[in-house]
Coordinates of C-alpha atoms in Angstrom, one line a residue:
M1 CA -58.9 -25.1 -21.5
D2 CA -57.0 -22.6 -20.6
M3 CA -54.2 -22.9 -18.1
V4 CA -53.9 -21.5 -14.6
D5 CA -51.3 -18.7 -14.0
T6 CA -49.1 -19.8 -11.5
N7 CA -48.2 -16.6 -10.4
S8 CA -52.1 -14.8 -9.7
A9 CA -52.6 -18.4 -8.4
A10 CA -49.7 -18.1 -5.6
G11 CA -50.0 -14.2 -5.0
A12 CA -46.3 -12.4 -5.4
N13 CA -43.7 -13.8 -7.6
P14 CA -41.6 -15.6 -5.5
L15 CA -38.2 -14.5 -7.3
D16 CA -39.4 -10.9 -5.4
T17 CA -39.9 -12.6 -2.2
M18 CA -36.6 -14.3 -2.3
R19 CA -34.4 -11.0 -2.8
R20 CA -36.7 -9.5 0.1
V21 CA -35.5 -12.7 2.4
S22 CA -32.0 -12.3 1.0
G23 CA -32.4 -8.2 2.1
S24 CA -33.6 -8.7 5.0
Q25 CA -31.0 -11.7 6.2
A26 CA -28.5 -9.2 5.0
G27 CA -29.7 -6.7 7.3
S28 CA -29.6 -9.2 10.5
S29 CA -26.3 -9.9 9.6
I30 CA -25.4 -6.1 10.4
A31 CA -27.4 -5.8 12.8
L32 CA -25.6 -8.9 14.8
G33 CA -23.0 -7.4 13.6
Q34 CA -23.5 -4.5 15.4
M35 CA -24.7 -6.1 18.6
G36 CA -21.1 -8.2 18.8
E37 CA -19.8 -4.7 19.1
R38 CA -22.5 -3.6 21.4
L39 CA -21.4 -6.5 23.9
G40 CA -17.7 -6.7 23.6
L41 CA -17.7 -2.9 24.6
L42 CA -19.7 -4.3 27.7
E43 CA -17.3 -6.4 28.8
E44 CA -14.7 -3.5 28.5
R45 CA -17.1 -1.8 31.0
L46 CA -17.6 -4.4 33.1
Q47 CA -13.2 -5.1 33.0
A48 CA -13.0 -1.6 34.2
L49 CA -15.9 -1.9 36.6
E50 CA -13.4 -5.1 38.3
A51 CA -10.5 -2.5 38.2
L52 CA -12.6 -0.3 40.4
A53 CA -14.1 -2.5 43.0
V54 CA -10.0 -3.6 43.2
S55 CA -8.8 -0.1 43.9
A56 CA -11.7 0.3 46.6
D57 CA -10.5 -2.9 48.2
A58 CA -7.2 -1.7 48.2
H59 CA -8.0 1.6 49.8
Q60 CA -10.2 -0.3 52.5
T61 CA -7.3 -2.5 53.1
T62 CA -4.9 0.7 53.6
T63 CA -8.0 1.9 55.8
Q64 CA -7.7 -0.9 58.1
K65 CA -4.0 -1.0 58.2
H66 CA -4.2 2.5 59.5
L67 CA -6.9 2.0 62.2
D68 CA -4.6 -1.5 63.0
A69 CA -1.3 0.5 63.5
L70 CA -3.5 3.4 65.7
A71 CA -4.5 0.4 67.9
T72 CA -0.8 -1.4 68.4
A73 CA 0.1 2.1 69.3
V74 CA -2.6 2.8 71.8
K75 CA -1.7 -0.7 73.3
D76 CA 1.9 -0.5 73.7
N77 CA 2.4 3.0 75.1
G78 CA -0.9 3.4 76.3
E79 CA -1.4 6.7 75.0
V80 CA -1.3 8.5 71.2
S81 CA 0.2 12.0 70.5
R82 CA -2.1 14.7 69.3
E83 CA 0.0 14.9 66.3
A84 CA -0.9 11.3 65.5
L85 CA -3.8 11.4 65.6
V86 CA -4.3 14.5 63.4
R87 CA -2.6 12.5 61.2
L88 CA -4.5 9.8 61.3
A89 CA -8.0 11.1 60.7
T90 CA -6.6 13.2 58.1
N91 CA -5.2 10.0 56.4
S92 CA -8.9 8.2 57.1
A93 CA -10.6 10.9 55.6
Q94 CA -8.9 11.3 51.9
D95 CA -9.1 7.8 52.3
I96 CA -13.0 7.5 53.0
Q97 CA -13.1 10.2 50.1
A98 CA -11.4 8.1 47.7
L99 CA -13.4 5.4 48.1
N100 CA -17.0 6.9 48.1
R101 CA -15.3 9.2 45.1
A102 CA -14.6 5.2 43.5
I103 CA -18.2 3.9 44.5
E104 CA -19.9 7.5 42.7
V105 CA -17.8 6.3 39.5
L106 CA -18.3 2.5 39.8
G107 CA -22.2 2.7 40.2
A108 CA -22.3 5.7 37.2
R109 CA -20.1 3.3 34.7
Q110 CA -22.2 0.5 36.2
D111 CA -25.8 2.3 35.2
K112 CA -24.3 3.3 31.9
A113 CA -23.7 -0.4 31.0
Y114 CA -26.9 -1.7 32.4
A115 CA -28.3 1.2 29.7
G116 CA -26.6 -0.5 26.9
L117 CA -27.2 -3.7 27.3
I118 CA -30.7 -3.4 27.8
D119 CA -30.2 -1.3 24.2
A120 CA -29.0 -4.3 23.2
L121 CA -31.2 -6.9 23.7
D122 CA -34.1 -4.4 22.5
A123 CA -32.4 -4.7 19.0
V124 CA -31.6 -8.4 19.3
A125 CA -35.1 -8.4 19.8
L126 CA -35.9 -6.4 17.1
E127 CA -34.1 -8.3 14.8
M128 CA -35.5 -11.7 16.2
T129 CA -39.0 -10.1 15.3
E130 CA -38.3 -9.1 12.0
Q131 CA -36.4 -12.5 11.0
G132 CA -39.9 -14.4 12.6
R133 CA -42.1 -12.0 10.2
V134 CA -39.6 -12.4 7.0
R135 CA -39.8 -16.3 7.6
N136 CA -43.8 -16.2 8.5
A137 CA -43.7 -14.4 4.4
L138 CA -41.4 -16.9 3.0
Q139 CA -43.4 -20.1 4.2
D140 CA -46.9 -18.0 2.9
E141 CA -44.7 -17.6 0.0
Q142 CA -43.9 -21.9 -0.6
R143 CA -47.4 -22.6 0.5
K144 CA -49.2 -20.7 -2.5
T145 CA -46.4 -22.2 -4.6
R146 CA -47.2 -25.3 -3.8
I147 CA -50.8 -24.9 -4.4
A148 CA -50.1 -23.5 -7.6
Q149 CA -47.9 -26.2 -9.1
R150 CA -50.8 -28.4 -8.0
R151 CA -53.2 -27.0 -10.0
R152 CA -50.7 -27.0 -12.6
L153 CA -50.5 -31.0 -12.5
E154 CA -54.0 -31.3 -12.5
D155 CA -54.7 -28.9 -15.7
I156 CA -51.7 -31.4 -17.2
A157 CA -53.6 -34.3 -16.1
R158 CA -57.1 -33.3 -17.5
I159 CA -55.5 -31.9 -20.9
Q160 CA -54.0 -35.3 -21.0
A161 CA -57.4 -36.9 -20.4
L162 CA -59.1 -35.1 -23.2
S163 CA -56.1 -35.8 -25.5
A164 CA -56.9 -39.0 -24.5
E165 CA -60.3 -39.0 -25.0
R166 CA -60.2 -37.1 -27.9
D167 CA -57.8 -40.2 -29.8
A168 CA -60.6 -43.0 -28.3
L169 CA -63.2 -40.8 -30.3
E170 CA -60.9 -40.7 -33.4
I171 CA -60.6 -44.4 -33.5
E172 CA -64.5 -44.4 -32.8
L173 CA -64.8 -42.5 -35.7
Q174 CA -62.1 -44.6 -38.3
A175 CA -63.9 -47.8 -36.6
A176 CA -67.3 -46.0 -38.3
A177 CA -65.9 -45.2 -41.4
A178 CA -65.0 -48.6 -42.0
R179 CA -68.3 -50.1 -41.0
H180 CA -69.5 -47.8 -43.5
R181 CA -67.4 -48.6 -46.3
R182 CA -68.2 -52.5 -45.4
A183 CA -71.9 -51.3 -45.6
L184 CA -71.6 -50.1 -48.9
R185 CA -69.6 -53.6 -50.1
G186 CA -72.6 -55.4 -49.1
A187 CA -71.5 -56.7 -45.6
P188 CA -72.9 -56.2 -42.2
A189 CA -71.7 -52.3 -40.9
D190 CA -71.8 -54.1 -37.2
S191 CA -70.0 -57.0 -37.8
K192 CA -67.1 -58.2 -34.9
P193 CA -63.7 -59.6 -36.3
S194 CA -62.4 -59.7 -33.3
V195 CA -65.2 -63.0 -32.9
A196 CA -62.6 -65.5 -34.7
P197 CA -59.6 -65.6 -32.4
V198 CA -61.5 -65.1 -29.7
A199 CA -63.5 -68.2 -30.5
A200 CA -60.5 -69.8 -31.7
F201 CA -59.2 -69.6 -28.5
V202 CA -61.8 -70.8 -26.7
A203 CA -62.2 -73.9 -28.7
G204 CA -58.3 -74.5 -27.4
R205 CA -57.0 -74.2 -30.8
V206 CA -54.5 -71.6 -29.9
E207 CA -50.9 -73.3 -29.0
A208 CA -48.7 -70.1 -29.3
P209 CA -49.6 -66.7 -31.3
A210 CA -50.8 -67.0 -34.3
A211 CA -48.9 -65.1 -37.6
P212 CA -51.1 -62.9 -39.6
E213 CA -52.0 -65.9 -42.5
D214 CA -53.2 -68.6 -39.5
T215 CA -57.3 -67.1 -39.6
A216 CA -59.5 -70.1 -39.0
P217 CA -62.8 -70.2 -39.2
P218 CA -64.9 -69.6 -36.0
P219 CA -66.3 -72.8 -34.7
A220 CA -70.1 -73.6 -35.0
F221 CA -70.9 -73.0 -31.5
V222 CA -69.7 -69.1 -31.4
A223 CA -71.3 -66.6 -33.9
S224 CA -69.0 -65.9 -37.0
A225 CA -68.1 -62.3 -38.0
S226 CA -70.7 -62.4 -40.6
T227 CA -73.3 -61.9 -37.9
P228 CA -74.9 -59.0 -36.7
R229 CA -73.8 -58.1 -33.0
Q230 CA -76.6 -58.9 -30.4
D231 CA -77.6 -56.5 -27.5
D232 CA -75.4 -57.9 -25.0
A233 CA -77.9 -57.5 -22.3
A234 CA -80.1 -59.9 -24.6
L235 CA -77.4 -62.3 -24.7
L236 CA -77.2 -62.2 -21.4
T237 CA -81.0 -62.8 -20.9
E238 CA -81.0 -65.6 -23.4
A239 CA -78.1 -67.6 -21.7
R240 CA -79.5 -67.4 -18.4
E241 CA -82.9 -68.7 -19.8
A242 CA -81.3 -71.9 -21.5
K243 CA -79.2 -72.3 -18.3
S244 CA -82.7 -72.2 -15.8
A245 CA -84.3 -74.4 -18.3
R246 CA -81.2 -77.2 -18.2
D247 CA -80.7 -76.4 -22.1
W248 CA -77.0 -77.1 -22.1
P249 CA -76.3 -76.4 -25.9
R250 CA -78.4 -73.5 -26.7
A251 CA -76.8 -72.0 -22.9
R252 CA -73.5 -72.7 -24.4
D253 CA -73.7 -70.9 -27.8
A254 CA -75.7 -68.0 -25.9
Y255 CA -72.7 -67.6 -23.4
A256 CA -70.0 -68.1 -26.5
A257 CA -71.7 -64.9 -28.0
Y258 CA -71.7 -63.1 -24.8
V259 CA -67.9 -63.6 -24.0
A260 CA -67.2 -63.1 -27.8
A261 CA -69.0 -59.2 -27.0
K262 CA -67.3 -59.4 -23.6
P263 CA -64.3 -60.7 -23.5
R264 CA -63.1 -59.6 -20.5
K265 CA -65.6 -60.5 -18.3
A266 CA -64.3 -62.8 -15.9
S267 CA -68.1 -64.2 -14.8
G268 CA -69.3 -65.0 -18.4
W269 CA -65.5 -67.1 -19.4
K270 CA -66.4 -69.2 -15.9
Q271 CA -70.4 -69.3 -16.9
Y272 CA -69.2 -70.7 -20.5
G273 CA -67.3 -73.1 -18.6
H274 CA -69.8 -74.7 -16.7
M275 CA -71.9 -75.1 -19.8
L276 CA -69.0 -76.6 -21.7
K277 CA -68.6 -78.9 -18.6
E278 CA -72.4 -79.6 -18.9
N279 CA -72.4 -80.8 -22.8
G280 CA -69.2 -83.0 -22.3
E281 CA -66.1 -80.3 -23.8
F282 CA -64.2 -80.8 -20.8
D283 CA -61.3 -79.4 -23.0
A284 CA -62.5 -76.4 -24.0
A285 CA -64.4 -76.1 -20.0
R286 CA -61.3 -75.6 -19.1
A287 CA -59.7 -73.2 -21.3
A288 CA -62.2 -71.4 -20.1
Y289 CA -62.0 -71.4 -16.4
F290 CA -58.0 -71.0 -17.2
R291 CA -59.6 -67.3 -19.4
S292 CA -61.5 -66.4 -16.3
L293 CA -58.8 -67.2 -13.4
A294 CA -56.6 -64.7 -15.9
L295 CA -59.2 -62.1 -15.8
S296 CA -59.6 -62.8 -11.9
P297 CA -56.7 -64.7 -10.2
S298 CA -58.8 -64.1 -7.1
D299 CA -61.6 -65.7 -7.3
V300 CA -61.7 -68.9 -5.5
D301 CA -64.9 -69.8 -6.7
T302 CA -63.7 -70.4 -10.3
C303 CA -60.5 -72.2 -8.3
L304 CA -62.9 -74.8 -7.2
H305 CA -64.8 -75.0 -10.6
L306 CA -61.2 -75.5 -12.2
G307 CA -59.6 -77.7 -9.3
H308 CA -62.9 -80.0 -9.5
L309 CA -62.7 -80.2 -13.4
L310 CA -58.7 -80.6 -13.0
K311 CA -59.4 -83.7 -10.8
N312 CA -62.1 -85.2 -13.2
T313 CA -60.1 -85.3 -16.1
G314 CA -56.9 -86.9 -14.4
D315 CA -54.5 -84.0 -13.5
R316 CA -53.9 -84.2 -10.0
D317 CA -51.5 -82.3 -9.0
L318 CA -52.3 -79.3 -10.9
A319 CA -55.7 -79.4 -9.2
A320 CA -54.0 -80.0 -5.9
E321 CA -52.1 -76.6 -7.0
I322 CA -55.0 -74.8 -7.6
F323 CA -56.8 -75.4 -4.3
R324 CA -54.0 -75.5 -2.5
A325 CA -54.3 -71.5 -4.1
A326 CA -57.4 -70.8 -3.1
L327 CA -56.8 -71.6 0.6
A328 CA -54.0 -69.5 0.7
M329 CA -56.3 -66.8 -0.9
D330 CA -59.0 -67.4 1.6
P331 CA -57.8 -70.4 4.6
S332 CA -61.6 -70.2 5.6
F333 CA -62.8 -71.9 2.1
G334 CA -64.2 -75.1 2.8
P335 CA -64.7 -76.9 -0.5
A336 CA -61.1 -76.2 -1.2
R337 CA -59.9 -78.0 1.9
D338 CA -62.6 -80.6 1.2
G339 CA -60.8 -81.1 -2.8
L340 CA -57.4 -81.5 -1.1
G341 CA -58.7 -84.1 1.3
D342 CA -60.4 -86.0 -1.5
L343 CA -57.4 -86.2 -3.8
G344 CA -55.4 -87.1 -0.4
F345 CA -53.1 -84.4 0.2
A346 CA -52.1 -82.7 3.6
I347 CA -53.6 -79.7 4.3
P348 CA -51.8 -77.1 4.8
E349 CA -51.7 -74.7 7.7
A350 CA -53.5 -71.2 7.3
G351 CA -50.5 -68.8 6.6
P352 CA -50.4 -65.2 7.7
T353 CA -53.4 -63.0 7.6
R354 CA -53.6 -61.3 3.8
P355 CA -55.2 -58.2 3.4
K356 CA -58.5 -58.1 1.5
P357 CA -60.8 -55.9 -0.3
G358 CA -62.7 -53.5 2.1
K359 CA -65.8 -51.7 1.5
S360 CA -65.9 -49.6 -1.5
G361 CA -66.3 -46.3 0.7
T362 CA -68.7 -43.7 -0.1
K363 CA -69.4 -42.2 -3.1
L364 CA -67.2 -39.3 -3.1
A365 CA -64.4 -41.3 -2.1
R366 CA -64.7 -43.5 -5.3
W367 CA -65.1 -40.7 -7.0
F368 CA -61.8 -39.3 -5.4
Y369 CA -60.3 -42.7 -5.8
G370 CA -60.9 -42.8 -9.7
K371 CA -59.2 -39.0 -9.9
R372 CA -56.2 -40.3 -8.3
L373 CA -56.2 -43.5 -10.3
R374 CA -56.7 -41.8 -13.8
S375 CA -54.0 -39.1 -12.4
A376 CA -51.3 -42.0 -12.0
Q377 CA -52.4 -43.6 -15.0
S378 CA -51.4 -40.3 -17.1
A379 CA -48.0 -40.2 -15.6
F380 CA -47.5 -43.6 -16.3
A381 CA -48.7 -42.8 -20.0
A382 CA -46.7 -39.6 -20.3
R383 CA -43.2 -41.7 -19.0
K384 CA -42.8 -40.2 -15.7
W385 CA -41.8 -43.2 -14.0
D386 CA -41.0 -41.8 -11.1
V387 CA -44.3 -39.9 -10.9
A388 CA -46.5 -42.8 -11.5
E389 CA -44.6 -44.8 -9.0
G390 CA -45.5 -42.4 -6.1
R391 CA -49.3 -41.8 -7.3
Y392 CA -49.6 -45.7 -7.4
R393 CA -48.0 -46.4 -3.5
G394 CA -50.3 -43.8 -2.3
L395 CA -53.1 -45.4 -3.8
L396 CA -51.5 -49.2 -2.8
Q397 CA -51.9 -47.4 0.8
D398 CA -55.2 -47.0 0.6
R399 CA -56.1 -50.1 -1.5
P400 CA -53.2 -52.6 -0.2
W401 CA -55.0 -55.7 -1.4
D402 CA -55.3 -54.5 -5.1
V403 CA -52.5 -56.5 -6.9
R404 CA -52.9 -54.3 -9.9
L405 CA -51.3 -51.5 -8.4
M406 CA -48.4 -53.5 -6.9
I407 CA -48.2 -54.9 -10.7
Q408 CA -48.1 -51.3 -12.3
I409 CA -45.9 -50.1 -9.6
G410 CA -43.4 -52.9 -10.8
H411 CA -43.6 -51.7 -14.6
A412 CA -42.6 -48.3 -13.4
L413 CA -39.8 -49.3 -11.1
K414 CA -38.6 -51.6 -14.0
E415 CA -38.7 -48.7 -16.5
Q416 CA -36.7 -46.9 -13.7
G417 CA -34.2 -49.6 -13.9
K418 CA -34.7 -50.4 -10.4
I419 CA -35.3 -54.3 -11.7
D420 CA -34.5 -55.9 -8.0
A421 CA -37.5 -53.4 -6.6
A422 CA -39.5 -54.1 -9.2
A423 CA -39.2 -58.6 -9.1
Q424 CA -39.9 -57.7 -5.1
M425 CA -42.8 -55.8 -6.2
Y426 CA -44.3 -58.6 -8.5
R427 CA -43.3 -61.4 -6.0
R428 CA -45.9 -59.5 -3.8
A429 CA -48.7 -59.4 -6.1
L430 CA -48.2 -63.1 -6.4
D431 CA -48.3 -63.3 -2.4
Q432 CA -52.0 -62.1 -2.6
E433 CA -52.5 -64.0 -5.8
P434 CA -50.1 -67.1 -6.6
L435 CA -52.2 -68.2 -9.5
N436 CA -51.8 -64.4 -11.3
S437 CA -50.3 -65.1 -14.8
D438 CA -49.4 -62.3 -15.4
A439 CA -47.6 -61.4 -13.1
H440 CA -45.6 -64.5 -13.4
L441 CA -44.8 -63.5 -16.8
H442 CA -43.6 -59.9 -15.6
L443 CA -41.7 -61.5 -12.8
G444 CA -39.6 -63.6 -16.1
H445 CA -39.4 -60.3 -18.1
A446 CA -37.9 -59.1 -14.8
A447 CA -35.7 -62.1 -14.7
K448 CA -34.8 -61.9 -18.3
L449 CA -33.5 -58.3 -17.7
A450 CA -31.6 -59.0 -15.0
G451 CA -29.5 -61.8 -17.1
D452 CA -31.3 -64.5 -15.8
I453 CA -32.6 -66.9 -18.5
E454 CA -33.3 -69.7 -17.0
G455 CA -34.8 -67.8 -14.4
A456 CA -37.3 -66.6 -16.8
H457 CA -38.0 -69.3 -18.4
V458 CA -39.2 -71.0 -15.2
H459 CA -41.8 -67.8 -14.6
Y460 CA -43.0 -68.0 -18.4
R461 CA -43.8 -71.2 -17.9
R462 CA -45.6 -70.9 -14.8
A463 CA -47.5 -68.4 -16.4
L464 CA -48.1 -70.9 -19.2
R465 CA -49.2 -73.2 -16.1
Y466 CA -52.2 -70.9 -14.8
W467 CA -53.3 -69.6 -17.9
P468 CA -51.8 -72.1 -21.3
Q469 CA -53.1 -69.7 -23.6
N470 CA -50.8 -66.4 -22.3
P471 CA -50.2 -65.1 -25.7
D472 CA -47.1 -63.5 -24.1
A473 CA -45.4 -66.5 -22.6
L474 CA -46.0 -67.9 -25.4
F475 CA -44.1 -65.6 -27.5
E476 CA -41.5 -65.6 -25.1
L477 CA -40.8 -69.4 -25.1
R478 CA -41.5 -69.9 -28.6
D479 CA -38.8 -67.2 -29.7
A480 CA -36.5 -69.2 -27.2
S481 CA -36.8 -72.7 -28.9

C-alpha cells in the first residue's frame, strides 16, 4: 500500500513557509524601527511647536505691558504726548507682526507634523495587514500539515492491521499444514488439541499452572481431542433441546462440547454451570460459574446463581460477598438483596451511581468506534505507550463504563513507569466491577513493581478468590512459595 506524500497532501513545503514568515517578520521589524524614528521626529517637532507657543505668549505679554503703561500714563497725566503714541503704535505693530509670523510658522509646522503622523499611521496599518496575512498563511500551512500527519498515522495503522492479518493467515496456514500432516498419519484433520486442558479445568482439576508433562486424559463428559469438531451452532441447538427436555446428562455433555469449542463464551459457561448443578456436580458447577464470571464480571445474573450455589454448599461469607458485589453494580437488583437477607447479613445502602452501558448507537457510530479501537490497539502493539494511553482515554470518554478500556490504560501507564497512576486506573476498574479477577491480578503486578510484595500477594489471593483457576495468579503465588 502506498504511503501518503505529506508534502503533496499539505500543499507547500512548511520549511518554505517558515522562511517566508521569518522574512516577513524581519521586514516588519525594520518597518517598526522606521516608524519609531518617525515618531521621534514628530516628538521633536511637537517640542518646537511648544517653544513657538511660548514665544507667542511672550510677545503677547510684552504688548499687554505696553498697553498697561499707556493706560497708566493717561491716568496719571490726563494726556499723552504724540511721540509716546507713535512709539507705542510702532511697538504694538511690530509685536503684532511678530506674533502673526509666529502663528504662521506654528500652523505650517503643525500641518507638516500632522502629515508625517498620518504617513506613519498608514505605514503601521500596512505592516499590521501584512502580518495578519502572513499569520493566516502560517495557520493554513499548519492545518495542512496536521491533516497530512493524521493521514500518515492512519496509513501506518492500516499497514500494521494488514501485517497482523498477514501473521494470522500465516498461523492459520501452519495450522492447516499441521492438520494435513495429522491426516496423513491417520489422525482426524479437524482435531482440537485444546479441548483436553479446557476439560481438565472444567472438572476443577487444575490447581496450579500445569507443567508440560502434566497431561491428563479429558473427562468422560467432554468430547476428547480425537473427536472431530462439530458445528458450534449444532452443538448449541443440541444443548438447548436437551435442556428443554430436562435431559440434564445430555445437556451437560452438549454444553461441555460447546464451551470446549467456544472457551471465551461467558453465557456458555453459565449454562454449563446450570447443567452441572442439575446433575449434582456442585464443585464443577462452581468452577464453571467462576469461569463465566471471569469472562463477564458485570453479569449480575451469574453472581446470583453462583451466590446461591455457594450458600447451599456452605460458603456463606463468599456468597454474601458475591451478593454485595452484585448490589454494588446494580443497586436495584432485588434477588441479590433477597439473597443477602436469607443469609442474615445486613443489606448495604446504595452507593453512588455508576456509569452503565448506554445504547450501542448507530451503525456508523459503531464503525467509527471500532476504527478508533483498532487504532489504539495498533499503538499498543507497537509499544507506543503514550499514544495508546491517549487513544484509550479518548474511547473511555465515550464509554465510561468499559472496564476493558480502563485496564488497557492501566497497562499503558505501567509500561511508562507510572505505577501509581496505573494502580489508580486498576482500582477504578474494580470500582466498576468489584469481582474482576483480572483487575486484581494487575493491581498485584503494580504493587509488586512498587516493591510492596505483601500487598501484591493480597491482590493475587483476591484474584484467585473470584476465579480459583486464574493461571497467572496461581503462578505468582506458587513462585512466591
